[in-house]
PDB file of C-alpha atoms in Angstrom:
ATOM      1  CA  MET D  13     108.054 112.955 103.615  1.00 52.00           C
ATOM      2  CA  PRO D  14     105.065 110.865 104.448  1.00 58.00           C
ATOM      3  CA  THR D  15     103.928 107.474 104.254  1.00 62.00           C
ATOM      4  CA  THR D  16     101.148 106.553 102.035  1.00 65.00           C
ATOM      5  CA  LEU D  17     100.098 102.849 101.680  1.00 60.00           C
ATOM      6  CA  ALA D  18      97.661 101.902  98.763  1.00 63.00           C
ATOM      7  CA  ILE D  19      95.993  98.557  98.375  1.00 58.00           C
ATOM      8  CA  ALA D  20      94.713  97.249  94.885  1.00 61.00           C
ATOM      9  CA  LEU D  21      92.344  94.428  94.120  1.00 56.00           C
ATOM     10  CA  LEU D  22      92.428  92.200  90.881  1.00 55.00           C
ATOM     11  CA  LEU D  23      89.543  89.439  90.646  1.00 54.00           C
ATOM     12  CA  VAL D  24      89.871  86.022  89.121  1.00 52.00           C
ATOM     13  CA  ALA D  25      86.743  83.969  88.373  1.00 50.00           C
ATOM     14  CA  SER D  26      86.981  80.311  87.593  1.00 48.00           C
ATOM     15  CA  PRO D  27      86.391  79.728  84.184  1.00 47.00           C
ATOM     16  CA  LEU D  28      84.834  76.596  84.525  1.00 46.00           C
ATOM     17  CA  ILE D  29      81.967  76.924  87.135  1.00 48.00           C
ATOM     18  CA  ALA D  30      80.598  80.295  87.461  1.00 48.00           C
ATOM     19  CA  ALA D  31      80.378  82.400  90.140  1.00 52.00           C
ATOM     20  CA  ASP D  32      80.050  86.633  90.457  1.00 55.00           C
ATOM     21  CA  ILE D  33      81.284  89.004  92.612  1.00 59.00           C
ATOM     22  CA  VAL D  34      81.317  92.565  92.257  1.00 60.00           C
ATOM     23  CA  ALA D  35      82.593  95.457  94.212  1.00 59.00           C
ATOM     24  CA  ILE D  36      80.513  97.776  96.111  1.00 57.00           C
ATOM     25  CA  GLY D  37      82.851 101.372  95.729  1.00 61.00           C
ATOM     26  CA  PRO D  38      86.336 101.901  94.842  1.00 63.00           C
ATOM     27  CA  VAL D  39      88.801  98.613  94.356  1.00 58.00           C
ATOM     28  CA  GLN D  40      91.401 100.507  95.608  1.00 65.00           C
ATOM     29  CA  ALA D  41      92.046 102.511  99.004  1.00 65.00           C
ATOM     30  CA  SER D  42      94.931 104.490 100.029  1.00 69.00           C
ATOM     31  CA  VAL D  43      95.833 106.283 103.088  1.00 72.00           C
ATOM     32  CA  GLN D  44      98.545 108.372 104.827  1.00 73.00           C
ATOM     33  CA  ALA D  45     100.509 106.904 107.766  1.00 70.00           C
ATOM     34  CA  GLN D  46     102.681 108.404 110.276  1.00 68.00           C
ATOM     35  CA  GLY D  47     105.404 106.757 112.373  1.00 65.00           C
ATOM     36  CA  ASP D  48     105.669 103.436 112.880  1.00 72.00           C
ATOM     37  CA  GLN D  49     102.459 101.885 113.861  1.00 81.00           C
ATOM     38  CA  GLU D  50      99.620  99.694 112.787  1.00 88.00           C
ATOM     39  CA  VAL D  51      97.445 101.228 110.014  1.00 87.00           C
ATOM     40  CA  SER D  52      94.056  99.905 108.232  1.00 87.00           C
ATOM     41  CA  LEU D  53      93.108 100.846 105.163  1.00 87.00           C
ATOM     42  CA  PRO D  54      89.654 101.574 104.511  1.00 86.00           C
ATOM     43  CA  GLU D  55      87.031  98.677 103.859  1.00 89.00           C
ATOM     44  CA  LEU D  56      86.449  97.262 101.064  1.00 87.00           C
ATOM     45  CA  ARG D  57      82.948  95.920 100.132  1.00 86.00           C
ATOM     46  CA  TRP D  58      81.979  92.723  97.889  1.00 85.00           C
ATOM     47  CA  VAL D  59      78.995  91.546  96.954  1.00 84.00           C
ATOM     48  CA  VAL D  60      79.444  87.382  96.142  1.00 83.00           C
ATOM     49  CA  HIS D  61      76.729  85.847  94.177  1.00 78.00           C
ATOM     50  CA  ALA D  62      76.692  81.896  94.288  1.00 73.00           C
ATOM     51  CA  PRO D  63      74.142  81.339  90.998  1.00 71.00           C
ATOM     52  CA  ARG D  64      71.066  78.175  91.173  1.00 66.00           C
ATOM     53  CA  ASP D  65      73.305  75.399  89.095  1.00 63.00           C
ATOM     54  CA  VAL D  66      76.179  75.157  91.631  1.00 67.00           C
ATOM     55  CA  TRP D  67      76.354  73.953  95.219  1.00 77.00           C
ATOM     56  CA  GLY D  68      77.789  76.614  96.511  1.00 78.00           C
ATOM     57  CA  THR D  69      80.630  79.460  96.276  1.00 83.00           C
ATOM     58  CA  SER D  70      84.170  79.517  97.657  1.00 86.00           C
ATOM     59  CA  VAL D  71      86.095  82.817  97.667  1.00 89.00           C
ATOM     60  CA  THR D  72      90.172  83.291  98.239  1.00 92.00           C
ATOM     61  CA  PHE D  73      91.480  86.599  99.014  1.00 92.00           C
ATOM     62  CA  THR D  74      95.958  86.543  99.049  1.00 93.00           C
ATOM     63  CA  SER D  75      98.167  89.419  99.641  1.00 93.00           C
ATOM     64  CA  GLY D  76     101.863  89.696  99.638  1.00 96.00           C
ATOM     65  CA  PRO D  77     103.145  92.144 102.015  1.00 96.00           C
ATOM     66  CA  PHE D  78     102.994  96.116 101.588  1.00 92.00           C
ATOM     67  CA  ILE D  79     106.425  96.827  98.903  1.00 93.00           C
ATOM     68  CA  HIS D  80     107.941 100.631  98.811  1.00 91.00           C
ATOM     69  CA  THR D  81     107.359 102.002  95.028  1.00 90.00           C
ATOM     70  CA  GLN D  82     110.479 103.687  94.951  1.00 93.00           C
ATOM     71  CA  HIS D  83     112.989 101.150  96.729  1.00 94.00           C
ATOM     72  CA  PRO D  84     110.839  97.279  96.324  1.00 95.00           C
ATOM     73  CA  GLN D  85     113.675  95.846  98.958  1.00 96.00           C
ATOM     74  CA  TYR D  86     111.805  97.354 101.536  1.00 93.00           C
ATOM     75  CA  ARG D  87     108.801  95.165 102.307  1.00 95.00           C
ATOM     76  CA  VAL D  88     106.260  95.928 105.435  1.00 94.00           C
ATOM     77  CA  ASP D  89     103.911  92.675 106.793  1.00 96.00           C
ATOM     78  CA  CYS D  90     100.129  92.777 105.474  1.00 96.00           C
ATOM     79  CA  ARG D  91      97.251  91.465 107.789  1.00 97.00           C
ATOM     80  CA  LEU D  92      93.833  90.667 105.964  1.00 97.00           C
ATOM     81  CA  HIS D  93      90.992  90.745 107.823  1.00 97.00           C
ATOM     82  CA  LEU D  94      87.174  89.558 106.336  1.00 98.00           C
ATOM     83  CA  ARG D  95      83.978  89.284 107.556  1.00 98.00           C
ATOM     84  CA  LEU D  96      80.354  88.046 106.441  1.00 97.00           C
ATOM     85  CA  LEU D  97      78.397  91.629 106.860  1.00 96.00           C
ATOM     86  CA  GLN D  98      75.526  90.314 104.837  1.00 94.00           C
ATOM     87  CA  ALA D  99      73.585  87.248 103.305  1.00 91.00           C
ATOM     88  CA  ALA D 100      70.573  86.494 101.302  1.00 85.00           C
ATOM     89  CA  GLY D 101      69.125  83.579  99.695  1.00 80.00           C
ATOM     90  CA  PRO D 102      69.025  80.140 101.213  1.00 82.00           C
ATOM     91  CA  SER D 103      72.817  79.335 100.862  1.00 81.00           C
ATOM     92  CA  GLN D 104      74.490  79.629 104.281  1.00 88.00           C
ATOM     93  CA  TRP D 105      77.436  81.487 104.185  1.00 91.00           C
ATOM     94  CA  GLN D 106      80.374  81.330 106.376  1.00 94.00           C
ATOM     95  CA  VAL D 107      84.073  82.994 107.180  1.00 97.00           C
ATOM     96  CA  GLY D 108      86.956  79.976 106.993  1.00 96.00           C
ATOM     97  CA  ALA D 109      89.742  82.327 107.722  1.00 96.00           C
ATOM     98  CA  ALA D 110      88.965  85.433 109.239  1.00 98.00           C
ATOM     99  CA  SER D 111      92.637  86.879 109.260  1.00 99.00           C
ATOM    100  CA  ASP D 112      96.033  86.097 107.915  1.00 99.00           C
ATOM    101  CA  ALA D 113      99.125  87.984 107.534  1.00 98.00           C
ATOM    102  CA  THR D 114     102.389  87.748 105.860  1.00 98.00           C
ATOM    103  CA  ASN D 115     105.469  87.378 108.142  1.00 98.00           C
ATOM    104  CA  LEU D 116     108.688  88.287 106.382  1.00 96.00           C
ATOM    105  CA  LEU D 117     110.424  87.451 109.285  1.00 94.00           C
ATOM    106  CA  ARG D 118     109.246  83.734 109.464  1.00 96.00           C
ATOM    107  CA  ASN D 119     109.341  83.359 105.733  1.00 97.00           C
ATOM    108  CA  ASP D 120     105.733  83.545 105.288  1.00 98.00           C
ATOM    109  CA  PRO D 121     105.033  86.061 102.423  1.00 97.00           C
ATOM    110  CA  ALA D 122     101.306  85.178 101.592  1.00 98.00           C
ATOM    111  CA  ALA D 123      98.023  86.224 103.863  1.00 98.00           C
ATOM    112  CA  VAL D 124      95.069  84.358 102.863  1.00 98.00           C
ATOM    113  CA  VAL D 125      91.374  84.606 104.006  1.00 98.00           C
ATOM    114  CA  THR D 126      88.492  82.461 102.916  1.00 97.00           C
ATOM    115  CA  ALA D 127      84.757  82.993 103.243  1.00 95.00           C
ATOM    116  CA  SER D 128      82.013  79.843 101.383  1.00 91.00           C
ATOM    117  CA  SER D 129      78.288  79.443 100.876  1.00 89.00           C
ATOM    118  CA  THR D 130      76.996  76.355 100.804  1.00 87.00           C
ATOM    119  CA  GLY D 131      73.953  76.305  98.002  1.00 80.00           C
ATOM    120  CA  HIS D 132      72.900  79.429  95.682  1.00 81.00           C
ATOM    121  CA  GLY D 133      72.765  83.081  97.080  1.00 82.00           C
ATOM    122  CA  ALA D 134      74.597  86.165  98.223  1.00 86.00           C
ATOM    123  CA  ALA D 135      76.496  87.811 100.723  1.00 89.00           C
ATOM    124  CA  MET D 136      78.226  91.120 101.008  1.00 91.00           C
ATOM    125  CA  LEU D 137      81.880  90.255 102.386  1.00 93.00           C
ATOM    126  CA  GLY D 138      84.251  93.200 103.646  1.00 94.00           C
ATOM    127  CA  LEU D 139      87.838  93.109 103.192  1.00 93.00           C
ATOM    128  CA  ARG D 140      90.947  95.185 105.165  1.00 93.00           C
ATOM    129  CA  ALA D 141      94.088  95.284 104.716  1.00 92.00           C
ATOM    130  CA  THR D 142      96.524  96.395 107.762  1.00 93.00           C
ATOM    131  CA  PHE D 143     100.152  97.538 107.574  1.00 91.00           C
ATOM    132  CA  ILE D 144     102.230  95.926 110.026  1.00 93.00           C
ATOM    133  CA  PRO D 145     105.717  97.398 110.755  1.00 89.00           C
ATOM    134  CA  PRO D 146     108.392  95.456 112.264  1.00 87.00           C
ATOM    135  CA  PRO D 147     108.514  96.571 116.079  1.00 82.00           C
ATOM    136  CA  GLY D 148     110.918  98.700 117.104  1.00 79.00           C
ATOM    137  CA  ASP D 149     112.126  99.191 113.248  1.00 73.00           C
ATOM    138  CA  GLN D 150     111.959 102.030 111.771  1.00 78.00           C
ATOM    139  CA  VAL D 151     110.017 102.041 108.127  1.00 85.00           C
ATOM    140  CA  PRO D 152     111.389 104.078 105.438  1.00 87.00           C
ATOM    141  CA  ALA D 153     109.071 106.606 104.545  1.00 85.00           C
ATOM    142  CA  GLY D 154     107.058 106.561 101.060  1.00 86.00           C
ATOM    143  CA  ASP D 155     104.575 104.874  99.075  1.00 86.00           C
ATOM    144  CA  TYR D 156     103.854 101.408  99.818  1.00 87.00           C
ATOM    145  CA  VAL D 157     101.481  99.241  97.994  1.00 88.00           C
ATOM    146  CA  THR D 158     100.035  95.523  97.751  1.00 88.00           C
ATOM    147  CA  GLN D 159      97.972  93.644  95.593  1.00 88.00           C
ATOM    148  CA  VAL D 160      95.193  91.512  96.909  1.00 88.00           C
ATOM    149  CA  VAL D 161      93.915  88.886  94.393  1.00 85.00           C
ATOM    150  CA  GLY D 162      90.440  87.550  94.819  1.00 84.00           C
ATOM    151  CA  LEU D 163      89.864  84.105  93.217  1.00 84.00           C
ATOM    152  CA  VAL D 164      85.759  83.110  93.591  1.00 82.00           C
ATOM    153  CA  THR D 165      84.756  79.785  92.255  1.00 80.00           C
ATOM    154  CA  GLY D 166      81.530  77.614  92.020  1.00 73.00           C
ATOM    155  CA  ILE D 167      81.646  74.319  93.950  1.00 69.00           C
TER     156      ILE D 167
END
């Protein structure tokens, strides 16, 4: 039985200050994995817009580990990687935390990556998730999924 990896994104916008985030392409991705090697899912692209009435925008993406859909006790670490693909307008965009991973052996259940801007303008961000099996361990075949939550707020 092959191993299938999937990622789904949930976006949350701050109700207090307007800022927009829009997906470019799908908000879900999946791949087939073979063996016990790291596997990166396709990059998901997002456009983030900081409107004129804010000092800037902050974007945080958080993920837990990949979880086996039939046997949730099987969990595999997940690494998130965020990069700035393009910026427009007078805002200065920067990636604060470009890469982070869960570490189940060290009781670290969350991977968190961030980007922010000063001033108004837009940016295109690329977000990628990687399935990281433990070294030397056999990962049970099946379907694994992780959910990434994106929080965008105006500053």
